PDB file of C-alpha atoms and ligand atoms in Angstrom:
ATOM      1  CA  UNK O 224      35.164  19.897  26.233  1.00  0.00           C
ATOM      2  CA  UNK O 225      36.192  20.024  29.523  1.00  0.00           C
ATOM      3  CA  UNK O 226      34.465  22.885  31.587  1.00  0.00           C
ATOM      4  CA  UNK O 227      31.802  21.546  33.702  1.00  0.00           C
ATOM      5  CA  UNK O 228      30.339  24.992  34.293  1.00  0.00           C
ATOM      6  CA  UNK O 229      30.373  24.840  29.795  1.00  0.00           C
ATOM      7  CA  UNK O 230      26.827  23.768  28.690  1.00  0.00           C
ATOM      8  CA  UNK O 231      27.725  22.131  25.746  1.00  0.00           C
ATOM      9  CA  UNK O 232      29.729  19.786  27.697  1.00  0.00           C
ATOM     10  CA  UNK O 233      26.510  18.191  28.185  1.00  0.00           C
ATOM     11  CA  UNK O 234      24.904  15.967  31.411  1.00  0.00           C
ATOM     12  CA  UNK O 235      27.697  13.449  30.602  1.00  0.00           C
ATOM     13  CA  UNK O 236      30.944  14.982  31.587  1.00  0.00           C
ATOM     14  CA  UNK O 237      28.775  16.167  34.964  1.00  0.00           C
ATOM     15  CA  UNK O 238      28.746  12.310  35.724  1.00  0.00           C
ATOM     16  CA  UNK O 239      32.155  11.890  35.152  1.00  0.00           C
ATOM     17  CA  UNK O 240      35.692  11.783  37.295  1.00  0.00           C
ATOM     18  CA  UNK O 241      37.300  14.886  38.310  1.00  0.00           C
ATOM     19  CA  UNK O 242      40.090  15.050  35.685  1.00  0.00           C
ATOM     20  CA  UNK O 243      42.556  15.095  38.843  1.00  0.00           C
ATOM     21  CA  UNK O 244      41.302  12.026  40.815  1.00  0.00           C
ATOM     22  CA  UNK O 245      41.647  10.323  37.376  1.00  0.00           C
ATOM     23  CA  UNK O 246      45.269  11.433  36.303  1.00  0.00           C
ATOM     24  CA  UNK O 247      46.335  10.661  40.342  1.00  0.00           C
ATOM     25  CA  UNK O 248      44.764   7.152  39.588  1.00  0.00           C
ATOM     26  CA  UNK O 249      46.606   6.252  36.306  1.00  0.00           C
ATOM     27  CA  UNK O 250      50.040   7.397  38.192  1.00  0.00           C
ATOM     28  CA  UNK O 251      50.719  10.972  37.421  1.00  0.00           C
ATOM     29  CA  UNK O 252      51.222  11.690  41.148  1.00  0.00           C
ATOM     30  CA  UNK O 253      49.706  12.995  44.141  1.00  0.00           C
ATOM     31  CA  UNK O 254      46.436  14.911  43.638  1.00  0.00           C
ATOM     32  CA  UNK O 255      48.228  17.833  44.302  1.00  0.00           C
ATOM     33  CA  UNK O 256      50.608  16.918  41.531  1.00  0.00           C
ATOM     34  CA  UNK O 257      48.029  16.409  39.316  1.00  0.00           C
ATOM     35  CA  UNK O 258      46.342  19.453  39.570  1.00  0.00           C
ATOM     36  CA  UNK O 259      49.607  21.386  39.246  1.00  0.00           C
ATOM     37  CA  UNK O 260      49.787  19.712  35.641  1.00  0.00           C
ATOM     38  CA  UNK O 261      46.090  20.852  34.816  1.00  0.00           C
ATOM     39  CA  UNK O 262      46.742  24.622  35.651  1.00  0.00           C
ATOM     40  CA  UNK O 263      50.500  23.697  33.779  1.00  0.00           C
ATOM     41  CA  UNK O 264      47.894  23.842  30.640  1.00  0.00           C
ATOM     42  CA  UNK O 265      49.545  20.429  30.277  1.00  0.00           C
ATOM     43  CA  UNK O 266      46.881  17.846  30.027  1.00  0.00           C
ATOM     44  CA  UNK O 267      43.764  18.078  27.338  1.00  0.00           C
ATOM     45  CA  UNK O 268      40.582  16.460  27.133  1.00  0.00           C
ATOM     46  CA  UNK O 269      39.292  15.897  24.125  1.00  0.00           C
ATOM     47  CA  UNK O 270      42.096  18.229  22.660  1.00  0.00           C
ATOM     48  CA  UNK O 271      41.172  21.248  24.727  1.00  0.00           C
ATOM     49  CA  UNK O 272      43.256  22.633  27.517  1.00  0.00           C
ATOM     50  CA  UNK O 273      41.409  20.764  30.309  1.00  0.00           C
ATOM     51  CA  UNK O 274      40.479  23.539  33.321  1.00  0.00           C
ATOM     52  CA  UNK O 275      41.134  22.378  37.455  1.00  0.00           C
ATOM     53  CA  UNK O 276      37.532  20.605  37.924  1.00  0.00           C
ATOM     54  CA  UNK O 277      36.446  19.550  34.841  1.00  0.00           C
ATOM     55  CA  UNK O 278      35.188  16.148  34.908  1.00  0.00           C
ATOM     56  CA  UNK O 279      35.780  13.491  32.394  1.00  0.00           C
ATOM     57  CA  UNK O 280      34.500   9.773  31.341  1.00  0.00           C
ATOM     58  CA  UNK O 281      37.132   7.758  30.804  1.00  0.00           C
ATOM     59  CA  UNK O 282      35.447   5.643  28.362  1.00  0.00           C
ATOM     60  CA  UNK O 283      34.517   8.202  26.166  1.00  0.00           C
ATOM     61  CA  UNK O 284      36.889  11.245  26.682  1.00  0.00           C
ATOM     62  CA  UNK O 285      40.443  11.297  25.085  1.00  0.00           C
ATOM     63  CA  UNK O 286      43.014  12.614  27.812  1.00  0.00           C
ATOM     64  CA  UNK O 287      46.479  14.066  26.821  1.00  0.00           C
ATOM     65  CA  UNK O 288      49.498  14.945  29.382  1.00  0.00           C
ATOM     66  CA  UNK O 289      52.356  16.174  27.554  1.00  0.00           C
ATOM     67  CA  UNK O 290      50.529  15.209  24.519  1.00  0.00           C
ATOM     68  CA  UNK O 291      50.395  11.176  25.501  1.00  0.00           C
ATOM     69  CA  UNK O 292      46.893   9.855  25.551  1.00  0.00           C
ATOM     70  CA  UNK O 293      46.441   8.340  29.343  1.00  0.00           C
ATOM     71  CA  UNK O 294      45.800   4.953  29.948  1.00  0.00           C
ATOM     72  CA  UNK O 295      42.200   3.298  30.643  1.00  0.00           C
ATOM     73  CA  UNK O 296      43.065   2.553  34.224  1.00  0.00           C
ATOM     74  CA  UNK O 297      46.171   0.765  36.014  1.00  0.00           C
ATOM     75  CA  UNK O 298      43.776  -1.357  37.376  1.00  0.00           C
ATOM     76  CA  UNK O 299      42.676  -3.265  34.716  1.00  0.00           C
ATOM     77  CA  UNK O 300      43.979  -5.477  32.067  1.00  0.00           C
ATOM     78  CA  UNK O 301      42.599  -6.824  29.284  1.00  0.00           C
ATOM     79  CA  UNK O 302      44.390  -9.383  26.986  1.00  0.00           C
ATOM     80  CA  UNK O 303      42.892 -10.560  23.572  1.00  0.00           C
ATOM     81  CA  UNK O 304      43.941 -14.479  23.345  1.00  0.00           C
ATOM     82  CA  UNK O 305      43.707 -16.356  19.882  1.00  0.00           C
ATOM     83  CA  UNK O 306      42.604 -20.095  21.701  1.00  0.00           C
ATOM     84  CA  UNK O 307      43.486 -22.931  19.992  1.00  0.00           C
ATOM     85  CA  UNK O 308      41.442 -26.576  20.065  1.00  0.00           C
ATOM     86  CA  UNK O 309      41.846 -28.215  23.147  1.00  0.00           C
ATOM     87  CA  UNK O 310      42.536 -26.056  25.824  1.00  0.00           C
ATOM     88  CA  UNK O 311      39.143 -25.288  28.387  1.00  0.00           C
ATOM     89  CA  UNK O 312      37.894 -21.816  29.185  1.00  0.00           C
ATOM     90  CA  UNK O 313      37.713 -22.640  33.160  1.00  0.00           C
ATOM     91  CA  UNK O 314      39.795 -21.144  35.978  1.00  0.00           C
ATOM     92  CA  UNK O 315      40.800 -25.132  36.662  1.00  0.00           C
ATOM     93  CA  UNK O 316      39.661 -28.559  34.649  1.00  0.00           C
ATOM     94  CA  UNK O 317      39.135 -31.554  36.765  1.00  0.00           C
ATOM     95  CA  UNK O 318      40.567 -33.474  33.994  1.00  0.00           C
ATOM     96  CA  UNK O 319      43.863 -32.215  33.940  1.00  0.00           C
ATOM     97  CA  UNK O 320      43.476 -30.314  30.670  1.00  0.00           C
ATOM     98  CA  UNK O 321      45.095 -27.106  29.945  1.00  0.00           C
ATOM     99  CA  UNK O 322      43.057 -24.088  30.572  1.00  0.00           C
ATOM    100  CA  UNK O 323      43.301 -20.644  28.924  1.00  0.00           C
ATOM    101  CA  UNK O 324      44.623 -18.728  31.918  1.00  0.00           C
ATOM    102  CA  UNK O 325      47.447 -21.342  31.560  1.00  0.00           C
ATOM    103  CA  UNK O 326      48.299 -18.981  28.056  1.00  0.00           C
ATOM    104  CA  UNK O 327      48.175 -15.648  29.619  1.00  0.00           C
ATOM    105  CA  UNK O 328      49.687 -13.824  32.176  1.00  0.00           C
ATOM    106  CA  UNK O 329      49.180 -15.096  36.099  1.00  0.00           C
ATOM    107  CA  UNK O 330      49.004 -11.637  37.644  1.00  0.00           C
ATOM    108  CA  UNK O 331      46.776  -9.427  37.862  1.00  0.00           C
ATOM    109  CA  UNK O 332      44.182 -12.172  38.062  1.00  0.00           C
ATOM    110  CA  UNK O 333      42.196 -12.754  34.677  1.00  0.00           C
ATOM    111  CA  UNK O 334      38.998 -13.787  34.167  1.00  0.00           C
ATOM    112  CA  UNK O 335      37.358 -15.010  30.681  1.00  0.00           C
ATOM    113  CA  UNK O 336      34.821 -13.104  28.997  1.00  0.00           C
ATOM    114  CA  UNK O 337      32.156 -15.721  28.219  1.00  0.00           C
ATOM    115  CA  UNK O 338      33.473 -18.648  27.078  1.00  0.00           C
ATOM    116  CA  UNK O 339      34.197 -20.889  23.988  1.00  0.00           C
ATOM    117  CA  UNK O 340      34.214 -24.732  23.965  1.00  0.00           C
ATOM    118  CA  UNK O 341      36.964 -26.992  24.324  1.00  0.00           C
ATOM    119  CA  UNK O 342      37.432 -27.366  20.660  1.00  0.00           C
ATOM    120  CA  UNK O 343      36.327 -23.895  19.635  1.00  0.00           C
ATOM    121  CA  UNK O 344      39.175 -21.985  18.497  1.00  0.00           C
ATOM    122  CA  UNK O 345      39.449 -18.368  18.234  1.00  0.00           C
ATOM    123  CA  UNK O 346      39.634 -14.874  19.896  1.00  0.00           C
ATOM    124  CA  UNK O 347      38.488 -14.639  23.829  1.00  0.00           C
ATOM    125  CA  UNK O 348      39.223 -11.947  25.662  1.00  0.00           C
ATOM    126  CA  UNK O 349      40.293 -11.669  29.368  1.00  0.00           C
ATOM    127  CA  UNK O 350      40.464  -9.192  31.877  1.00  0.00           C
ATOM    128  CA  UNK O 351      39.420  -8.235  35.206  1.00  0.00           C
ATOM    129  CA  UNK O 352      37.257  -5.510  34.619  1.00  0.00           C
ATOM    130  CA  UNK O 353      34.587  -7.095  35.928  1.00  0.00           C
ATOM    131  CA  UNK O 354      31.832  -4.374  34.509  1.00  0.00           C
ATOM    132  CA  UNK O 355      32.842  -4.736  30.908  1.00  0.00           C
ATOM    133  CA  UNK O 356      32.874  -8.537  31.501  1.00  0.00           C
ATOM    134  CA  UNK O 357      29.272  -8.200  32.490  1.00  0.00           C
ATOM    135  CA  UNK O 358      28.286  -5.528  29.960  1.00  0.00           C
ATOM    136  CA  UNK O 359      30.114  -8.012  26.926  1.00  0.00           C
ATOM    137  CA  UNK O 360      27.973 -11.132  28.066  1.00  0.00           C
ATOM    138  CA  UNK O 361      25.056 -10.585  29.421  1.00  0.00           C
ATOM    139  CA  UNK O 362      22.521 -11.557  26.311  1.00  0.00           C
ATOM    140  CA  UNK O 363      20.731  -7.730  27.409  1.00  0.00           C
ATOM    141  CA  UNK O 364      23.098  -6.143  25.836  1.00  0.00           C
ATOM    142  CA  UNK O 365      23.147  -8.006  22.352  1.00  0.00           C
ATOM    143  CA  UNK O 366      26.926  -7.993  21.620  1.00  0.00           C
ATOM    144  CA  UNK O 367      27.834  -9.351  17.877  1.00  0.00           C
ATOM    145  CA  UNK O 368      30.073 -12.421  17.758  1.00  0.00           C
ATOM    146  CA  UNK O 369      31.155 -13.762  14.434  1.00  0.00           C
ATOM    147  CA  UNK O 370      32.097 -17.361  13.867  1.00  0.00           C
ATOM    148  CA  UNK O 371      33.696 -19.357  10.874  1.00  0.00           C
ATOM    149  CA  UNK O 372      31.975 -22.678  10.737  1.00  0.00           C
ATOM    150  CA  UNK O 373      33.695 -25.161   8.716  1.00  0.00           C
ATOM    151  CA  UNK O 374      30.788 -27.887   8.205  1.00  0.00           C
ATOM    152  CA  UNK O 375      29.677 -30.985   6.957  1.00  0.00           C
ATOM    153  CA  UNK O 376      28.163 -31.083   3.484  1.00  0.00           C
ATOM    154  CA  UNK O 377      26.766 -27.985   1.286  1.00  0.00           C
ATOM    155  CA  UNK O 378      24.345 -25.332   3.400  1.00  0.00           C
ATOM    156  CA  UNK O 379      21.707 -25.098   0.803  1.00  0.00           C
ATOM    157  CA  UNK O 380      19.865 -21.799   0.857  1.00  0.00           C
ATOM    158  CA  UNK O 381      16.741 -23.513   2.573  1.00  0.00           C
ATOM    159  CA  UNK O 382      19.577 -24.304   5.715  1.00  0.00           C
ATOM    160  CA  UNK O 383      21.043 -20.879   5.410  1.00  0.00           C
ATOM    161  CA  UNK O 384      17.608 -19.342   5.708  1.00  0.00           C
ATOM    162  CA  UNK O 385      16.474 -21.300   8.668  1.00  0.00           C
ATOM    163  CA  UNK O 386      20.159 -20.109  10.411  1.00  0.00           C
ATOM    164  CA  UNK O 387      18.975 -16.322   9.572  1.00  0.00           C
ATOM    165  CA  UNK O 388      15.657 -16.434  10.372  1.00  0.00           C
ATOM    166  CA  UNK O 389      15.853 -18.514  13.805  1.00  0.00           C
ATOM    167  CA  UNK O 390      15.990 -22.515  14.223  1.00  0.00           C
ATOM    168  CA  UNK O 391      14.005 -24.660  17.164  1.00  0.00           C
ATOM    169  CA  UNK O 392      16.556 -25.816  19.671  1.00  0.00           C
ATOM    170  CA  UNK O 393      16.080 -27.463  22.669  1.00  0.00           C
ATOM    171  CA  UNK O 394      15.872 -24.550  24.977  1.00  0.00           C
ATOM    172  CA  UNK O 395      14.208 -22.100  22.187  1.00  0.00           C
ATOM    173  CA  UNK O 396      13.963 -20.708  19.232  1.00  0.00           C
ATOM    174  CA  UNK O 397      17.376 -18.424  18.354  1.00  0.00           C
ATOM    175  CA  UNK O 398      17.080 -14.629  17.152  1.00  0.00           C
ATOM    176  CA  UNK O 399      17.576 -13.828  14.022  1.00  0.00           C
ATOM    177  CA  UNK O 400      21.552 -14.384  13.021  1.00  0.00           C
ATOM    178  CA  UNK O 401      23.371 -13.154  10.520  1.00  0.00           C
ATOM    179  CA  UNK O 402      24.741 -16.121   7.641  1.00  0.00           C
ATOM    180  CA  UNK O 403      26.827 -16.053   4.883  1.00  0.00           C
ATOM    181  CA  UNK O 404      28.554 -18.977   3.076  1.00  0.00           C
ATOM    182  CA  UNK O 405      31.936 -17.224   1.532  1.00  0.00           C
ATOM    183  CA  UNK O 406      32.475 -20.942   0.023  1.00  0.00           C
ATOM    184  CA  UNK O 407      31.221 -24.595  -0.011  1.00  0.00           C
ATOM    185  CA  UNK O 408      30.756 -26.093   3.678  1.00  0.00           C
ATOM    186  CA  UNK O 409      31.851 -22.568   5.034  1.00  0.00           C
ATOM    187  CA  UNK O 410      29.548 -20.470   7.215  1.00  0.00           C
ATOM    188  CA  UNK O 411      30.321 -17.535   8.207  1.00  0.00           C
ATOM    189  CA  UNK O 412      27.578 -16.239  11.345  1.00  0.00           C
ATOM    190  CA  UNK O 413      27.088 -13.357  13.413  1.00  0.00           C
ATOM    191  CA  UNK O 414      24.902 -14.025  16.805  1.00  0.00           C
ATOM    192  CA  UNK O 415      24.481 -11.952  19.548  1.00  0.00           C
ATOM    193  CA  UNK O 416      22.919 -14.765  22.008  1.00  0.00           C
ATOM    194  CA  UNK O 417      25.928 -16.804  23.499  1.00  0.00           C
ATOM    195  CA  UNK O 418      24.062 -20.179  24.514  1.00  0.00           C
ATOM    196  CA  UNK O 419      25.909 -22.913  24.951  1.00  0.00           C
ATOM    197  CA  UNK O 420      26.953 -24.831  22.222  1.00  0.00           C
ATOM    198  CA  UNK O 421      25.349 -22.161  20.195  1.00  0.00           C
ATOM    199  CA  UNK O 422      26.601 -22.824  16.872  1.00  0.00           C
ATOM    200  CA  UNK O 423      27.524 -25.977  16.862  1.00  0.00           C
ATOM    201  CA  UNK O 424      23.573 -26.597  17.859  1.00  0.00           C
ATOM    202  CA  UNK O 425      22.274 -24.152  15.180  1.00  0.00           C
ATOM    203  CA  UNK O 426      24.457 -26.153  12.540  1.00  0.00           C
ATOM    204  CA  UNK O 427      23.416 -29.581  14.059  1.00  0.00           C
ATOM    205  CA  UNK O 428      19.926 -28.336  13.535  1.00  0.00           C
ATOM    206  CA  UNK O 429      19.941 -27.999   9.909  1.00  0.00           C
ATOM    207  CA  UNK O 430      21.686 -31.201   9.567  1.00  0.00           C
ATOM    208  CA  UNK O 431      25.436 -29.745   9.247  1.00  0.00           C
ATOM    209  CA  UNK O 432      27.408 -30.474  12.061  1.00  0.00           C
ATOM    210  CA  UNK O 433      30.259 -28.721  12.595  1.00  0.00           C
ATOM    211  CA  UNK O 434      33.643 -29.569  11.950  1.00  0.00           C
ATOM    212  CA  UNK O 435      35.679 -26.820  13.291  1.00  0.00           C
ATOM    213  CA  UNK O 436      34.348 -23.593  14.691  1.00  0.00           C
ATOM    214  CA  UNK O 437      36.455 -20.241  14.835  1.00  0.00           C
ATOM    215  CA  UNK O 438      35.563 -16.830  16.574  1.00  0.00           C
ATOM    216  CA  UNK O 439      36.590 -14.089  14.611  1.00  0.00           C
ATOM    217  CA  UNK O 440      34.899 -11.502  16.181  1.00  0.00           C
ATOM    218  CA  UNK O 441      33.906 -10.074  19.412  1.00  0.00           C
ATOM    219  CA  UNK O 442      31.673  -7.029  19.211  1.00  0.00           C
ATOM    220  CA  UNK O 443      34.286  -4.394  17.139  1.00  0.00           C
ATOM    221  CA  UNK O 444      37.295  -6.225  18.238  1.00  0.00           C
ATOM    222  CA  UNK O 445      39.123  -8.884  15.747  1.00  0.00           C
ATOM    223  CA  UNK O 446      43.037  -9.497  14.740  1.00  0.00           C
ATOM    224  CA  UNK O 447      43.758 -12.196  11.726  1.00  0.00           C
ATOM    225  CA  UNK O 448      47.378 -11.982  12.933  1.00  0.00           C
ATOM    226  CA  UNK O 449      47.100 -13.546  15.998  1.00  0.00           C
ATOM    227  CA  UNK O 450      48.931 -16.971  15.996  1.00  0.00           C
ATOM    228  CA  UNK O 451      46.996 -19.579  17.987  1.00  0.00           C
ATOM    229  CA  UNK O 452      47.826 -20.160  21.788  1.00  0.00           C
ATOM    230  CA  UNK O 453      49.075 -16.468  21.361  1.00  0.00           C
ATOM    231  CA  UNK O 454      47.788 -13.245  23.274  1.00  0.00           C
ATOM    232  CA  UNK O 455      48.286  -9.547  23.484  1.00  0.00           C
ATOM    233  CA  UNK O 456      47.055  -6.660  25.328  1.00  0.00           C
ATOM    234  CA  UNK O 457      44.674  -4.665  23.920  1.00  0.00           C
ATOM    235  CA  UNK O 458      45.635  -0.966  22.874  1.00  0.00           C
ATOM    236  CA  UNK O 459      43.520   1.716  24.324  1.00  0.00           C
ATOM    237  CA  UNK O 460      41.662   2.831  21.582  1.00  0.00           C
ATOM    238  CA  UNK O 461      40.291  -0.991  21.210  1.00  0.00           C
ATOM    239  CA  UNK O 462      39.176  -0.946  25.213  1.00  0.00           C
ATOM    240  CA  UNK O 463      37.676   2.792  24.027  1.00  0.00           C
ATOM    241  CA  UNK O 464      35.988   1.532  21.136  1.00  0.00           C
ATOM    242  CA  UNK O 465      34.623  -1.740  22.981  1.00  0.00           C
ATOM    243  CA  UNK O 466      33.119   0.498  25.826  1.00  0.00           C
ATOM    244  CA  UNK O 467      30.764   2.313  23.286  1.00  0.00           C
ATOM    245  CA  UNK O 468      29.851  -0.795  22.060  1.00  0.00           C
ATOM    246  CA  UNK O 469      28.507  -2.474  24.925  1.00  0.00           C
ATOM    247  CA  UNK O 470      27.353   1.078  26.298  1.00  0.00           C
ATOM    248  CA  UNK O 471      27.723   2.690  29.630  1.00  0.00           C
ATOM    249  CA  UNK O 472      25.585   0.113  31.917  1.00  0.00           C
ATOM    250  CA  UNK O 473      22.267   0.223  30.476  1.00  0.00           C
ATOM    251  CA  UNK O 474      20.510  -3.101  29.035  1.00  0.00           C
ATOM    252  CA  UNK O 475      19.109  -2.875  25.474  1.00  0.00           C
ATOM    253  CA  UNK O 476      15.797  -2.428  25.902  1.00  0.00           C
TER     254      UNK O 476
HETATM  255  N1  URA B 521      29.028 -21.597  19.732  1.00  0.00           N
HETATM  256  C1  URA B 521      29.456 -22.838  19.937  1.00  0.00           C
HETATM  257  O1  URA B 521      28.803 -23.800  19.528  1.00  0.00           O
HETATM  258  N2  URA B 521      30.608 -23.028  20.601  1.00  0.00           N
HETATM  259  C2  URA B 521      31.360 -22.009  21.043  1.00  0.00           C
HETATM  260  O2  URA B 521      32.406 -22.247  21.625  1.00  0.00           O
HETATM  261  C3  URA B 521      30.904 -20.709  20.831  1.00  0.00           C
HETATM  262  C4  URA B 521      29.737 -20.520  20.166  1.00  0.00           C
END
């Protein structure tokens, strides 16, 4: 709902964005404009008839004008890359080698969300929303990967338990993962950690090295039909749906 002054709003929308500062911001017009369209009964929050005032989360709140949901913000970008072997995850490679902002967009300026080895392939996201980037890689806040690990010899289910119940690397033990082998010298693993060389030391550790790693998954966000060396922007209900998976700002405890 939208009222501030409505108690079952709850403490939530209180911390939010006046609903006009936010439609002025995605490009509706001047404040003045925008407020004219809120008393127009033309923009909802959450499917209500929003009220001049109300305040709204933009992560959380769906906001209609005319019936159109409203952009995140103009701000920010975020583009969902499919990276193929052989291209770094750096802003520049002393070695000449082609880096991943090379495959997206120059402008806005981009940043990587984490990062995946040279010859990792798989889905990275970019953007410069620099709070999400934090909230999606900081190991506080436990986000799920998933990887496709194509690797040498037969996990045995001695190897696969060791991968699920932690293995002894060189700068710790790892949490508990999530393993499945969908076929022979196929794992399929879910951390939520993002050391370097994660994987490919996990696999090393129980004496099957990788051979080719793929991410498939990044938190709720994944897209089989992405060719490699391709990108595309996310849609708004993904950039929704990632927010409330990495929370608002607050570490897991
Ligand atoms: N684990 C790895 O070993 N490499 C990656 O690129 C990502 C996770």
């Amino acid at each position: 709902m939208s009222d501030p002054d409505d108690s079952s709003s709850g403490d939530r929308l209180k911390e939010g964005e006046r609903l006009q500062k936010v439609l002025a911001r995605c490009g509706f017009g001047s404040r003045r404009v925008c407020e004219d369209l809120i008393e127009d009964e033309r923009v909802r929050v959450n499917g209500h008839i929003a009220i001049l005032g109300a305040r709204v989360d933009t992560a959380a709140d769906v906001v209609t004008v005319d019936g159109t949901e409203i952009g995140i913000s103009p701000d920010f970008v975020y583009y969902l890359l499919n990276k193929p072997a052989g291209v770094v995850t750096t802003a520049t490679d002393t070695h000449d080698r082609p880096t991943v902002l090379q495959l997206v967009p120059t402008e806005p300026r981009v940043h990587p969300v984490g990062r995946l080895d040279m010859d990792t392939e798989g889905l990275l996201l970019l953007t410069n929303d620099g709070s999400l980037t934090h909230r999606i890689t900081h190991p506080s806040f436990g986000v799920e990967k998933e990887y496709l690990a194509q690797v040498s010899g037969t996990p045995g289910r001695g190897a696969i338990r060791r991968l699920r119940d932690g293995v002894e690397l060189d700068d710790g033990i790892t949490a508990p993962a999530r393993v499945a082998s969908p076929s022979p010298g196929l794992l399929r693993l879910v951390i939520h950690e993002g050391r370097n060389r994660q994987v490919r030391r996990m696999c090393d550790a129980v004496g099957h090295p990788v051979q080719r790693l793929v991410r498939t998954r990044i938190a709720s966000l994944s897209d089989s039909t992405l060719a490699p060396g391709k990108w595309r922007e996310l849609t708004t209900a993904e950039v929704r749906q990632l927010e409330r998976d990495v929370g608002s700002g607050s570490p897991r405890a």
